[in-house]
Coordinates of C-alpha atoms in Angstrom, one line a residue:
M1 CA 0.0 0.0 0.0
I2 CA 1.0 3.6 -0.4
N3 CA 1.3 6.4 2.2
P4 CA 2.0 9.6 0.3
Y5 CA 3.5 11.3 3.4
R6 CA 6.4 8.9 3.6
I7 CA 9.6 9.3 1.6
R8 CA 9.5 5.5 1.1
H9 CA 5.8 5.5 0.3
N10 CA 5.4 1.8 -0.4
R11 CA 4.5 0.2 3.0
T12 CA 2.9 -3.0 4.2
W13 CA -0.9 -2.9 4.9
A14 CA -0.1 -3.1 8.7
K15 CA 2.3 -0.1 8.6
V16 CA -0.2 2.0 6.6
Q17 CA -2.9 1.2 9.2
L18 CA -0.5 2.2 11.9
D19 CA 0.3 5.4 10.1
R20 CA -3.4 6.2 9.9
L21 CA -3.9 5.5 13.6
T22 CA -0.9 7.7 14.4
M23 CA -2.3 10.6 12.3
K24 CA -5.7 10.3 14.0
L25 CA -4.1 10.4 17.4
L26 CA -2.0 13.4 16.5
T27 CA -5.0 15.2 15.1
A28 CA -6.9 14.6 18.3
L29 CA -4.0 15.7 20.5
D30 CA -3.5 18.9 18.5
R31 CA -7.2 19.9 18.3
G32 CA -6.6 22.9 20.5
V33 CA -3.4 24.2 18.9
Q34 CA -3.7 27.8 18.0
P35 CA -2.0 29.7 15.0
I36 CA 0.8 32.1 15.6
P37 CA -1.0 35.5 15.6
S38 CA -0.4 37.6 12.5
G39 CA 1.7 40.6 13.2
I40 CA 3.4 39.1 16.3
C41 CA 6.6 38.7 14.4
P42 CA 8.1 41.0 11.7
V43 CA 9.5 38.0 9.8
S44 CA 7.4 36.4 7.1
T45 CA 7.6 32.6 6.3
C46 CA 8.0 30.8 3.0
F47 CA 8.0 27.0 2.4
V48 CA 9.7 25.4 -0.6
V49 CA 7.9 22.2 -1.5
G50 CA 7.5 19.7 -4.4
C51 CA 8.6 16.4 -5.6
G52 CA 12.2 15.5 -4.5
H53 CA 14.9 15.9 -7.2
S54 CA 13.0 18.8 -8.7
G55 CA 15.3 21.7 -7.6
T56 CA 13.9 22.3 -4.1
T57 CA 17.4 22.4 -2.5
L58 CA 18.8 24.6 -5.3
L59 CA 16.0 27.1 -4.8
A60 CA 16.1 27.2 -1.0
A61 CA 19.9 27.5 -1.1
R62 CA 19.8 30.4 -3.6
L63 CA 17.1 32.2 -1.7
G64 CA 19.1 31.8 1.5
S65 CA 21.9 33.8 -0.1
H66 CA 19.6 36.9 -0.1
P67 CA 20.6 39.3 2.6
K68 CA 17.0 39.6 3.9
I69 CA 16.4 35.9 4.0
M70 CA 17.3 33.3 6.6
A71 CA 17.0 29.8 5.2
I72 CA 17.0 26.8 7.5
P73 CA 19.9 24.6 6.3
E74 CA 18.1 21.3 6.6
E75 CA 14.8 19.6 5.9
T76 CA 12.9 19.8 9.1
S77 CA 9.9 17.7 8.2
M78 CA 8.2 19.5 11.1
F79 CA 4.7 19.6 9.5
L80 CA 4.6 16.0 8.1
Q81 CA 1.4 14.3 9.2
V82 CA 3.0 11.0 10.4
K83 CA 6.0 12.5 12.2
R84 CA 5.2 15.6 14.2
R85 CA 2.6 17.0 16.5
L86 CA 1.4 20.5 15.4
S87 CA 2.2 21.7 18.9
T88 CA 5.8 20.6 18.4
A89 CA 5.9 22.3 14.9
R90 CA 4.5 25.5 16.4
R91 CA 7.2 25.6 19.1
R92 CA 10.0 24.8 16.6
I93 CA 9.0 27.3 13.9
S94 CA 8.6 29.9 16.7
Q95 CA 12.2 29.3 17.6
Y96 CA 13.3 29.7 14.0
L97 CA 11.3 33.0 13.7
E98 CA 13.1 34.3 16.8
E99 CA 16.4 33.5 15.3
A100 CA 15.5 35.2 12.0
T101 CA 14.3 38.3 14.0
D102 CA 17.6 38.4 15.9
V103 CA 19.7 38.4 12.6
G104 CA 17.5 41.1 11.0
A105 CA 15.9 38.8 8.3
A106 CA 12.7 39.8 6.7
C107 CA 11.7 36.2 5.7
L108 CA 12.3 32.7 7.0
V109 CA 12.6 30.0 4.3
E110 CA 12.1 26.3 5.0
K111 CA 12.5 23.4 2.5
T112 CA 11.0 20.0 2.9
P113 CA 9.8 18.6 -0.4
K114 CA 7.1 16.3 1.2
H115 CA 5.5 19.4 2.8
V116 CA 3.7 19.6 -0.5
H117 CA 1.2 17.3 1.3
S118 CA 1.1 19.5 4.4
V119 CA 0.1 23.0 3.3
E120 CA -3.1 22.8 5.3
R121 CA -1.1 22.0 8.5
I122 CA 1.4 24.7 7.8
R123 CA -1.4 27.3 7.3
R124 CA -3.1 26.2 10.5
I125 CA -0.1 27.5 12.4
L126 CA 1.0 30.2 9.9
P127 CA -2.1 31.4 8.1
D128 CA -0.1 33.9 6.0
A129 CA 2.7 31.5 5.0
R130 CA 3.8 31.6 1.4
V131 CA 4.5 28.4 -0.5
I132 CA 6.7 27.9 -3.5
V133 CA 6.1 24.7 -5.4
A134 CA 9.0 23.4 -7.5
L135 CA 8.2 21.5 -10.6
R136 CA 10.5 19.5 -13.0
N137 CA 9.8 17.3 -16.0
P138 CA 9.2 13.7 -15.1
Y139 CA 11.7 12.2 -17.4
D140 CA 14.8 13.9 -15.8
T141 CA 13.2 13.6 -12.3
C142 CA 12.6 9.8 -12.7
L143 CA 16.1 9.4 -14.1
S144 CA 17.5 11.1 -11.0
F145 CA 15.5 8.8 -8.7
K146 CA 16.6 5.8 -10.8
T147 CA 20.3 6.8 -10.4
R148 CA 19.9 7.3 -6.7
F149 CA 17.8 4.3 -5.8
N150 CA 18.2 2.0 -8.8
D151 CA 14.4 1.9 -8.9
L152 CA 12.6 3.6 -11.8
N153 CA 9.2 2.5 -10.6
Y154 CA 9.8 4.3 -7.3
G155 CA 10.7 7.5 -9.2
I156 CA 7.5 7.2 -11.3
E157 CA 5.3 6.7 -8.3
R158 CA 6.9 9.4 -6.3
W159 CA 6.6 12.0 -9.1
V160 CA 2.9 11.2 -9.6
I161 CA 2.1 11.2 -5.9
D162 CA 3.8 14.5 -5.1
N163 CA 2.8 16.3 -8.3
E164 CA -0.8 15.4 -7.9
A165 CA -0.6 17.2 -4.6
A166 CA 1.2 20.1 -6.4
L167 CA -1.6 20.4 -9.0
A168 CA -4.1 20.6 -6.2
L169 CA -2.4 23.7 -4.9
S170 CA -2.9 25.5 -8.2
G171 CA -4.9 28.7 -7.9
R172 CA -4.4 28.9 -4.1
D173 CA -3.6 32.3 -2.6
G174 CA 0.0 32.7 -1.5
V175 CA 1.2 29.8 -3.7
C176 CA 3.8 30.3 -6.4
F177 CA 5.0 27.7 -8.9
T178 CA 8.4 27.5 -10.5
F179 CA 9.9 25.1 -13.0
F180 CA 13.4 23.7 -12.6
E181 CA 14.0 24.2 -16.3
R182 CA 13.3 27.9 -16.2
L183 CA 15.2 28.4 -12.9
T184 CA 18.3 26.9 -14.4
E185 CA 18.1 28.4 -17.8
R186 CA 17.1 31.9 -16.8
P187 CA 18.1 32.2 -13.1
D188 CA 18.1 36.0 -12.8
G189 CA 14.6 36.4 -14.2
E190 CA 13.1 33.4 -12.4
L191 CA 14.6 34.2 -9.0
G192 CA 13.6 37.8 -9.5
R193 CA 10.0 36.7 -10.1
I194 CA 10.0 34.5 -7.0
L195 CA 11.5 37.2 -4.8
A196 CA 8.8 39.6 -5.9
F197 CA 6.2 37.0 -4.9
M198 CA 8.0 37.0 -1.5
G199 CA 7.8 40.8 -1.3
L200 CA 11.6 41.2 -1.6
E201 CA 13.8 43.0 -4.1
F202 CA 16.2 41.1 -6.4
D203 CA 19.8 40.8 -5.1
G204 CA 22.5 39.4 -7.3
A205 CA 23.8 37.3 -4.5
V206 CA 21.1 34.7 -5.1
V207 CA 22.7 33.9 -8.5
S208 CA 26.4 34.6 -7.9
A209 CA 26.9 33.3 -4.4
E210 CA 29.0 30.0 -4.2
N211 CA 28.8 29.3 -0.5
T212 CA 25.2 28.5 0.5
V213 CA 23.5 28.2 3.9
F214 CA 23.4 24.4 3.5
E215 CA 27.2 24.3 3.9
S216 CA 26.8 25.6 7.5
K217 CA 25.5 22.2 8.6
Q218 CA 27.1 18.8 8.7
H219 CA 24.7 16.6 6.8
R220 CA 24.6 12.9 7.6
S221 CA 22.6 11.9 4.6
P222 CA 24.9 11.2 1.6
N223 CA 22.1 12.6 -0.6
M224 CA 22.1 15.9 1.2
Q225 CA 25.9 16.0 1.2
L226 CA 25.8 15.7 -2.6
R227 CA 23.0 18.2 -3.0
T228 CA 24.9 20.7 -0.8
K229 CA 27.9 20.4 -3.1
Q230 CA 25.8 20.7 -6.2
V231 CA 23.9 23.8 -5.2
G232 CA 27.1 25.6 -4.4
Q233 CA 28.1 25.4 -8.1
P234 CA 27.2 28.1 -10.7
I235 CA 23.6 27.7 -11.9
R236 CA 23.5 26.1 -15.4
A237 CA 20.9 24.5 -17.6
N238 CA 20.7 20.8 -16.7
S239 CA 17.7 19.3 -18.6
G240 CA 17.4 16.6 -21.2
K241 CA 19.7 14.0 -19.7
W242 CA 16.8 11.5 -19.9
R243 CA 17.2 11.4 -23.7
T244 CA 20.4 9.3 -23.2
G245 CA 19.9 8.1 -19.6
L246 CA 16.6 6.3 -20.1
T247 CA 16.0 3.5 -22.6
E248 CA 13.1 3.8 -25.1
E249 CA 11.1 1.4 -23.0
E250 CA 11.7 3.4 -19.8
V251 CA 10.7 6.6 -21.5
R252 CA 7.5 5.0 -22.6
R253 CA 6.8 3.9 -19.0
V254 CA 7.4 7.4 -17.6
E255 CA 5.4 9.0 -20.3
A256 CA 2.4 6.7 -19.8
A257 CA 2.3 7.3 -16.0
C258 CA 3.4 10.9 -15.8
G259 CA 2.9 12.5 -19.2
P260 CA -0.8 13.5 -18.8
L261 CA -0.2 15.1 -15.4
W262 CA 3.0 16.9 -16.7
R263 CA 1.0 18.4 -19.5
Q264 CA -1.7 19.5 -17.1
L265 CA 0.9 21.3 -15.0
L266 CA 2.4 23.0 -18.0
D267 CA -1.0 24.1 -19.2
R268 CA -2.1 25.3 -15.7
H269 CA 1.1 27.3 -15.2
A270 CA 1.9 28.4 -18.8
E271 CA 2.8 31.9 -17.6
C272 CA 6.0 30.5 -15.9
A273 CA 6.5 27.3 -17.9
P274 CA 9.8 26.7 -19.8
D275 CA 9.9 28.1 -23.3
E276 CA 10.7 24.6 -24.6
P277 CA 9.4 22.1 -22.0
E278 CA 10.7 18.6 -22.0
L279 CA 8.2 16.3 -23.7
A280 CA 8.2 12.7 -24.9
D281 CA 6.2 11.3 -27.7
P282 CA 2.9 10.0 -26.2
A283 CA 3.0 7.2 -28.7

């Protein structure tokens, strides 16, 4: 069975039932948790979410180079349904907001890709929180998952699960979508657009900075160690590797499972979509 809130979403029937019981218990325990009152803190909040391997770390790292932004240098997972109580998340985000206030930041940025499923929980504590949803073509994303986990099926399922949640956020107030392809091909313009959404002026440090906030933490995960190194490199176009990295049969599998949803996302967010989006032949 599948639990969309888990990184490893394929779980036994028993574990899925246990997850459901855990979520019901946490919901009951957190029934009385109150939001952080608007205006109590001068620092705004912004959450970077989306399917993993879609540029969430790159985006958070680059935004964290802005002089008015404090980015949390790790994935906190604090609002995930099966992991944290809302009361704990409220206390933890309050601590981060205090730190951001102390350093004179105007905005606090947090990045946990799976929070794409947790926007309602985030907004229950932070009603005015902004959300940035990172999108990337399924072919390169699934290739990246295949390279990391040696499991293309996992990549396909993960892309569909998380991007269905992303599509459901379309049209919501305080939600901005960005495509990895556009971010890496036209970083100045795309980061400028995102910063405007956040209420901040463009600063060249978000493009030129080589040392990012993620380097300030010792990451135990080999994946985050690699990502930290990658996002400190100059931004460059990095799309289309699937054309040589996936076999024709694998491309057909990705297209069959992900292609219709990918085209929906492109159509729904045409105003910020790549000029030449990656597409495979539906046949």
